PDB file of C-alpha atoms in Angstrom:
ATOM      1  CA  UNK S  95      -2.203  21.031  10.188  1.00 48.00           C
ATOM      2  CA  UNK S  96       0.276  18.922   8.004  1.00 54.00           C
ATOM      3  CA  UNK S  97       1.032  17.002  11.049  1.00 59.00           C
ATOM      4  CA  UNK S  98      -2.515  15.572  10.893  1.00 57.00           C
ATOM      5  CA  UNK S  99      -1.999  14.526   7.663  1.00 56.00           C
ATOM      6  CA  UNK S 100       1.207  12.564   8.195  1.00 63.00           C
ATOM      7  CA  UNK S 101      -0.186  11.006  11.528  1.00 68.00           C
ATOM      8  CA  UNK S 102      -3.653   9.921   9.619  1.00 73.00           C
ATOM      9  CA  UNK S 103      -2.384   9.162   6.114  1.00 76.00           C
ATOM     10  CA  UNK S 104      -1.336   4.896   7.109  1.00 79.00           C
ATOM     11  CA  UNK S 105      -4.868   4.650   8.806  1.00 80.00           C
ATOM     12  CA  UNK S 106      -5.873   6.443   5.874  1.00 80.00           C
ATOM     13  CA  UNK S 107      -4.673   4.267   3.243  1.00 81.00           C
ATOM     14  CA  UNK S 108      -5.463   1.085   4.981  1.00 83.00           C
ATOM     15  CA  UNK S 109      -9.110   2.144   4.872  1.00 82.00           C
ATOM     16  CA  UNK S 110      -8.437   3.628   0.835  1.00 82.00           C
ATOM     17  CA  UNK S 111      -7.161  -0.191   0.567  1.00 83.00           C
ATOM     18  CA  UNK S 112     -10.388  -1.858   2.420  1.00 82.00           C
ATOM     19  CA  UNK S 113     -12.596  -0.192   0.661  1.00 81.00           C
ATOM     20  CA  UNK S 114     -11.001  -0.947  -2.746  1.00 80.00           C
ATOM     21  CA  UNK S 115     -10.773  -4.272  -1.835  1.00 79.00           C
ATOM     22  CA  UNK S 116     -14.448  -4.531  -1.057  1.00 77.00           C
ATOM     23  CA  UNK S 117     -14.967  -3.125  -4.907  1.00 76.00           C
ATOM     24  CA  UNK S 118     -12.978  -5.650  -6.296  1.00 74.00           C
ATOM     25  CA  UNK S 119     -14.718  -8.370  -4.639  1.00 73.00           C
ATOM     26  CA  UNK S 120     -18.267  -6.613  -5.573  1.00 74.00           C
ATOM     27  CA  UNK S 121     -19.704  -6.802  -2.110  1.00 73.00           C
ATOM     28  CA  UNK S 122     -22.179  -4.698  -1.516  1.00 65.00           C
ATOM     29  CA  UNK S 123     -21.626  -3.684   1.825  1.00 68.00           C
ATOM     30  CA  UNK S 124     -22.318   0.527   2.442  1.00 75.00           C
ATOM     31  CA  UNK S 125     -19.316   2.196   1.963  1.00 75.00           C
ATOM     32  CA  UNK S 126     -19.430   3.958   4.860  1.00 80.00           C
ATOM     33  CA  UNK S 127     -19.853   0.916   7.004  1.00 79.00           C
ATOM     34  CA  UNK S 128     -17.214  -1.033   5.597  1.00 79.00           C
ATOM     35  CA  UNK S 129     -14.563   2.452   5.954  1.00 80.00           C
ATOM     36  CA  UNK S 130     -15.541   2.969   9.374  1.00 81.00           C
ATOM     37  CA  UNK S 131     -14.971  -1.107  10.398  1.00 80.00           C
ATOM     38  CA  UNK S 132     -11.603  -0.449   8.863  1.00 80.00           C
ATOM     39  CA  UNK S 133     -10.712   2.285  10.454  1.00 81.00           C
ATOM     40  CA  UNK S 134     -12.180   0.804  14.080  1.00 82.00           C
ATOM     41  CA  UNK S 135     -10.390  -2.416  13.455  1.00 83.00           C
ATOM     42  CA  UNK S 136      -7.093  -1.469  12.550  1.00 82.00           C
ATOM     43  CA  UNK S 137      -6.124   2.304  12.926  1.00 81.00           C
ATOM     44  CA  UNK S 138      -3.332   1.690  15.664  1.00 85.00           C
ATOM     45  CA  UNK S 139      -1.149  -0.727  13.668  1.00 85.00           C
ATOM     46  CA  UNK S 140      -1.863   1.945  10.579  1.00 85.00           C
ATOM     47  CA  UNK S 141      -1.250   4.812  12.305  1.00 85.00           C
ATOM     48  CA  UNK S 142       2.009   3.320  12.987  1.00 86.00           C
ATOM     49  CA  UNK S 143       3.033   1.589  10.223  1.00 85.00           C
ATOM     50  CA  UNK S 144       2.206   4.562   8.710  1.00 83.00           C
ATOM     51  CA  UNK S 145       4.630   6.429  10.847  1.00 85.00           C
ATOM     52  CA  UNK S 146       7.722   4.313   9.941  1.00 86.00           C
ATOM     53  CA  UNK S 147       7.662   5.856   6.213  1.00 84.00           C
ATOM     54  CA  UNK S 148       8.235   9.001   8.067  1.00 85.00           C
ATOM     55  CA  UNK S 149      12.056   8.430   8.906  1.00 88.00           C
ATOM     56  CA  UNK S 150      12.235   6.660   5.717  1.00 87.00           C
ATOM     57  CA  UNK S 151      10.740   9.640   3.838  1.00 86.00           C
ATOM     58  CA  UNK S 152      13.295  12.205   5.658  1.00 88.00           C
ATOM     59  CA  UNK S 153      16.022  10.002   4.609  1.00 89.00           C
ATOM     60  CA  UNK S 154      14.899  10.360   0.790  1.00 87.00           C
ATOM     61  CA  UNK S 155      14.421  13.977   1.502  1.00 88.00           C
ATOM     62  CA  UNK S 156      18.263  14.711   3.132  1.00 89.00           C
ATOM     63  CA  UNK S 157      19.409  12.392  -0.169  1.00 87.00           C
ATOM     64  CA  UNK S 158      17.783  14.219  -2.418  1.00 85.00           C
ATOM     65  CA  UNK S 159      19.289  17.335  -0.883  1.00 88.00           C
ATOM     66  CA  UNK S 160      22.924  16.350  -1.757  1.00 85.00           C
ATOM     67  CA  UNK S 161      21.808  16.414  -5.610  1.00 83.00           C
ATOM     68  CA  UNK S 162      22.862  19.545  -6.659  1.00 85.00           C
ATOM     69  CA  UNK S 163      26.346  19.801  -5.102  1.00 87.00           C
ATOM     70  CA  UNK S 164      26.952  15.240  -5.086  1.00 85.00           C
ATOM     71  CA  UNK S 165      25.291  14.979  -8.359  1.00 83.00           C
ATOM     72  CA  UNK S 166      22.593  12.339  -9.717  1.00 83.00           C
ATOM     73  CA  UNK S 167      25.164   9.526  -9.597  1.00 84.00           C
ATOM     74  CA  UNK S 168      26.139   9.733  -6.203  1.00 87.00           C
ATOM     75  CA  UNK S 169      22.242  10.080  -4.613  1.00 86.00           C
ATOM     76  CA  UNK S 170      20.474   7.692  -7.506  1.00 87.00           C
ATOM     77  CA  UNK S 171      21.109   4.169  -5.296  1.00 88.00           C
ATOM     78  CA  UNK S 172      19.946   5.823  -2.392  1.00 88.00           C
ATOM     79  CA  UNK S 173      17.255   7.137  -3.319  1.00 87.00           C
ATOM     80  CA  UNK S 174      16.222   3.768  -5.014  1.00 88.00           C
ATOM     81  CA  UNK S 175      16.202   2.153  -1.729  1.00 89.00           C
ATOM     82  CA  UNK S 176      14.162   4.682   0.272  1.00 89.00           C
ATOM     83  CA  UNK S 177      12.034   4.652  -2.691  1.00 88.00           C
ATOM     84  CA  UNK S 178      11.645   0.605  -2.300  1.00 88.00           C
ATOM     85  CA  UNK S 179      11.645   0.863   1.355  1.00 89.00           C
ATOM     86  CA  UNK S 180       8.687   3.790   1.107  1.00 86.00           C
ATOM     87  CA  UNK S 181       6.930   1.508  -1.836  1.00 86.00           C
ATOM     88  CA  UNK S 182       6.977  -2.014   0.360  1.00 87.00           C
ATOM     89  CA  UNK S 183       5.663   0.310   3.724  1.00 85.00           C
ATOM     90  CA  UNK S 184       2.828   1.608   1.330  1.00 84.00           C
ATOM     91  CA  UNK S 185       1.945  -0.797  -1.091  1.00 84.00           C
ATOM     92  CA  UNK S 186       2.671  -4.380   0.984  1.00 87.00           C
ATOM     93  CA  UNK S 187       2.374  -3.585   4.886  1.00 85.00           C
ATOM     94  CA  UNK S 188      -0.496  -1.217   4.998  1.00 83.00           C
ATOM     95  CA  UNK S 189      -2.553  -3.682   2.792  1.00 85.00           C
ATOM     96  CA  UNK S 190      -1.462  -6.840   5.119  1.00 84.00           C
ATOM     97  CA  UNK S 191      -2.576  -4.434   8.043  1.00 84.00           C
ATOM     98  CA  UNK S 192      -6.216  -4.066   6.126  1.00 81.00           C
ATOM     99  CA  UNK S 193      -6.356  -7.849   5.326  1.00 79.00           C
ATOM    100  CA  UNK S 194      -4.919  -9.906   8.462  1.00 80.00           C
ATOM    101  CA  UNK S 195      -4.754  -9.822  12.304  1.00 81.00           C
ATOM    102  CA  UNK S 196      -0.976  -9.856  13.519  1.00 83.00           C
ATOM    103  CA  UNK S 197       1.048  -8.060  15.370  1.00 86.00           C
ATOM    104  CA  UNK S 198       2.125  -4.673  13.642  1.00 85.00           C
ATOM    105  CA  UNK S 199       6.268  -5.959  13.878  1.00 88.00           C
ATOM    106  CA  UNK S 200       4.510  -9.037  12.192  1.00 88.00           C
ATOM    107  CA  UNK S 201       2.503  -7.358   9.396  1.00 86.00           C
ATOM    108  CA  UNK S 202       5.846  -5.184   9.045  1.00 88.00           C
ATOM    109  CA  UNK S 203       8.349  -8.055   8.667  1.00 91.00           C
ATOM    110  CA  UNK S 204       5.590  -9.907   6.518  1.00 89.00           C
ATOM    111  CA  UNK S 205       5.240  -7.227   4.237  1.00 88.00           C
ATOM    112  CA  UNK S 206       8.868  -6.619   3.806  1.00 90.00           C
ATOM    113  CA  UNK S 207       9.307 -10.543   3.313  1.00 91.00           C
ATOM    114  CA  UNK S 208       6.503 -10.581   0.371  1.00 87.00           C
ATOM    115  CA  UNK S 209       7.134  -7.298  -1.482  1.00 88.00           C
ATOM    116  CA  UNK S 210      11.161  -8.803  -1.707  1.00 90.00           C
ATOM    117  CA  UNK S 211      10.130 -11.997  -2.478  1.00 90.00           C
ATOM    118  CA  UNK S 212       7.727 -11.355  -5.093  1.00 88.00           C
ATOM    119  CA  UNK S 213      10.129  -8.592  -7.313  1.00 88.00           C
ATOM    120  CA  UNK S 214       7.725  -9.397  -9.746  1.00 87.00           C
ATOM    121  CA  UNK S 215       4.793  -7.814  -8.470  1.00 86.00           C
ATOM    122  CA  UNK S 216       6.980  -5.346  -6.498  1.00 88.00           C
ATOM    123  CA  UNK S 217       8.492  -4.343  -9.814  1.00 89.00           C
ATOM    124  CA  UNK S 218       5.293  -3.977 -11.482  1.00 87.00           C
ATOM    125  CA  UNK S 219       3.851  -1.669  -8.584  1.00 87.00           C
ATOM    126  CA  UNK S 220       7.194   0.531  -9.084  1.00 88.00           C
ATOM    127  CA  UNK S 221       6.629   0.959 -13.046  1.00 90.00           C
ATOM    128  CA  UNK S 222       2.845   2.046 -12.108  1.00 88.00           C
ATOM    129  CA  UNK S 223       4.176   4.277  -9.264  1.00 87.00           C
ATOM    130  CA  UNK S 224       6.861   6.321 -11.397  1.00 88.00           C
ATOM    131  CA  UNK S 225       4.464   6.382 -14.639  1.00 90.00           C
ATOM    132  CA  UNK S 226       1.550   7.657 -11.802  1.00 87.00           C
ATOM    133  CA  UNK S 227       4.194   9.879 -10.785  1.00 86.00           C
ATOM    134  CA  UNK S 228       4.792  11.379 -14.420  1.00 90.00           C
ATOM    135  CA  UNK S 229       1.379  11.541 -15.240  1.00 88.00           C
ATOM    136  CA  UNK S 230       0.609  13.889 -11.875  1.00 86.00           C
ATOM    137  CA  UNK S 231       3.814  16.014 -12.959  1.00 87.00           C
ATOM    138  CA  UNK S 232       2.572  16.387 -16.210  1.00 91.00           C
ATOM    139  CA  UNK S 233      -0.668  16.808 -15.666  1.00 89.00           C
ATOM    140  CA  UNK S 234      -2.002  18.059 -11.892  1.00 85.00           C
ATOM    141  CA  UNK S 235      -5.325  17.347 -12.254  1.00 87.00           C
ATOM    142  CA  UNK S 236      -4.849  13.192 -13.124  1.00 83.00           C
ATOM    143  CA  UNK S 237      -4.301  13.968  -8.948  1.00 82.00           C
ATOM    144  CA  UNK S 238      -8.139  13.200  -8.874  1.00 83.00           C
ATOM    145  CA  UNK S 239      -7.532  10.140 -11.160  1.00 84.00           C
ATOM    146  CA  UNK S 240      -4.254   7.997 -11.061  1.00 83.00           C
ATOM    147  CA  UNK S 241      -3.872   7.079  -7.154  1.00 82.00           C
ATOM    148  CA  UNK S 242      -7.724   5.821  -7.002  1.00 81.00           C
ATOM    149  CA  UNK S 243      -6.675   3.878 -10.104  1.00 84.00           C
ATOM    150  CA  UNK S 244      -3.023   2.422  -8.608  1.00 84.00           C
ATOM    151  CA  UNK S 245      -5.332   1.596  -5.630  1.00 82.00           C
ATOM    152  CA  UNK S 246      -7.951  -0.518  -7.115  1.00 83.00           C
ATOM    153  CA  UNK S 247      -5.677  -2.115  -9.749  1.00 86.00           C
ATOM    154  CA  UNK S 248      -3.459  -3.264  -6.754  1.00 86.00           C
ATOM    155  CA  UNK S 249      -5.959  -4.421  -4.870  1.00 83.00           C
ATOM    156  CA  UNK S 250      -6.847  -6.620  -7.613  1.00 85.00           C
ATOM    157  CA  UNK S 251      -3.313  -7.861  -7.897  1.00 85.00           C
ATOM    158  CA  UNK S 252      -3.037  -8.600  -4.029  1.00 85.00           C
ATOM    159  CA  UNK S 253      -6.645 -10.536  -3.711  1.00 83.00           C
ATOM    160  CA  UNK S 254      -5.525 -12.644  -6.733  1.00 84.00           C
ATOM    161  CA  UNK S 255      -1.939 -13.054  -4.778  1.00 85.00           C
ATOM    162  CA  UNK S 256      -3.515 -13.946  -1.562  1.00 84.00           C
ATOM    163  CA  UNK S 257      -5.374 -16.485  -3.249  1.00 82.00           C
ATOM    164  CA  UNK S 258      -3.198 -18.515  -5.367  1.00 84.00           C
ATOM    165  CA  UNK S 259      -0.621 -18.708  -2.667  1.00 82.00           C
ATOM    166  CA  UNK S 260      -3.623 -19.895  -0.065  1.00 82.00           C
ATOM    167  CA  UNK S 261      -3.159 -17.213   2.246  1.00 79.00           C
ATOM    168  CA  UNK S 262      -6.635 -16.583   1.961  1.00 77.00           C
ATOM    169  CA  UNK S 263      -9.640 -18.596   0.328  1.00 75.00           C
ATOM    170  CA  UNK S 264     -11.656 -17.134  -2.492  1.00 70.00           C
ATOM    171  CA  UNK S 265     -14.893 -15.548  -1.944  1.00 62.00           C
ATOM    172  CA  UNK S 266     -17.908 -17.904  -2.302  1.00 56.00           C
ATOM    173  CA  UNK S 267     -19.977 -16.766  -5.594  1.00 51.00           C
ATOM    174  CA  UNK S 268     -23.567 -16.807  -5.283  1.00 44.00           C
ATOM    175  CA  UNK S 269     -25.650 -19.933  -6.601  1.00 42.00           C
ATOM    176  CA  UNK S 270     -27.783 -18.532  -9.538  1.00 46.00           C
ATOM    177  CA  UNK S 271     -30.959 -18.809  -9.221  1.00 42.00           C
TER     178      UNK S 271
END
């Protein structure tokens, strides 16, 4: 059952992302319609850039292993990079997946090139992730709350990114009438 999960969860989150998007940009296209043209349009490259945070995940996992007999100062740099590697997969790739039409090794290495480019942004997304993470260890039930809000405040960021840099042109507004 859990392997459904892991094999779902990039396809997943590109639609999550989609969706989001299409909030931020208040179209009002039917949610259901716009989550199932996501999912038709881009599930393969998803499901397996989705897949790469696997290996990266066990990594973290056989790192974070060693902590009780290596100690926090031998596993902390470690775990910082599968923790950036896992956070660029998530939070840059799967959204480039959502938003262009390359090929995945392209939306991989173009993800990777922005989230290390811009450590601004990247850095921001990390201090949201690990206070997210608190907040869920603290208190379960912000589960129903905190990732729907990381989502749509980082879709925010990444429209306004894609813009200024002119890797996508703003959305036409609406004459008043």
């Amino acid at each position: 059952m859990s392997v459904g999960l892991v094999v779902t969860a990039g396809a997943g989150t590109v639609v999550a992302y989609e969706v989001c998007r299409r909030y931020v940009l208040g179209k009002d296209a039917g949610l259901w319609a716009v989550a199932t043209k996501a999912w038709r349009q881009s599930w393969r490259q998803a499901t397996v850039v989705g897949l790469l945070a696997v290996p990266v995940a066990a990594v973290g996992i056989v790192t974070l292993s060693y902590l009780p007999t290596s100690g926090l100062a031998e596993v902390l740099v470690p775990l910082l990079v599968v923790g950036l590697f896992l956070l660029l997969l998530i939070f840059w790739c799967l959204p480039l997946v959502a938003r262009f039409t390359n090929p995945t090794w392209r939306q991989v290495r173009n993800g990777f090139t922005l989230g290390l480019t811009t450590p601004s942004l990247t850095f921001l997304l990390a201090i949201a992730a690990v206070l997210g993470g608190v907040a869920l260890w603290n208190m379960p039930i912000a589960v129903l709350v905190v990732p729907g809000l990381i989502l749509v405040w980082w879709c925010h960021l990444l429209e306004r990114f894609f813009v200024a840099r002119g890797y996508v042109r703003p959305e036409a507004e609406e004459a008043e009438v």
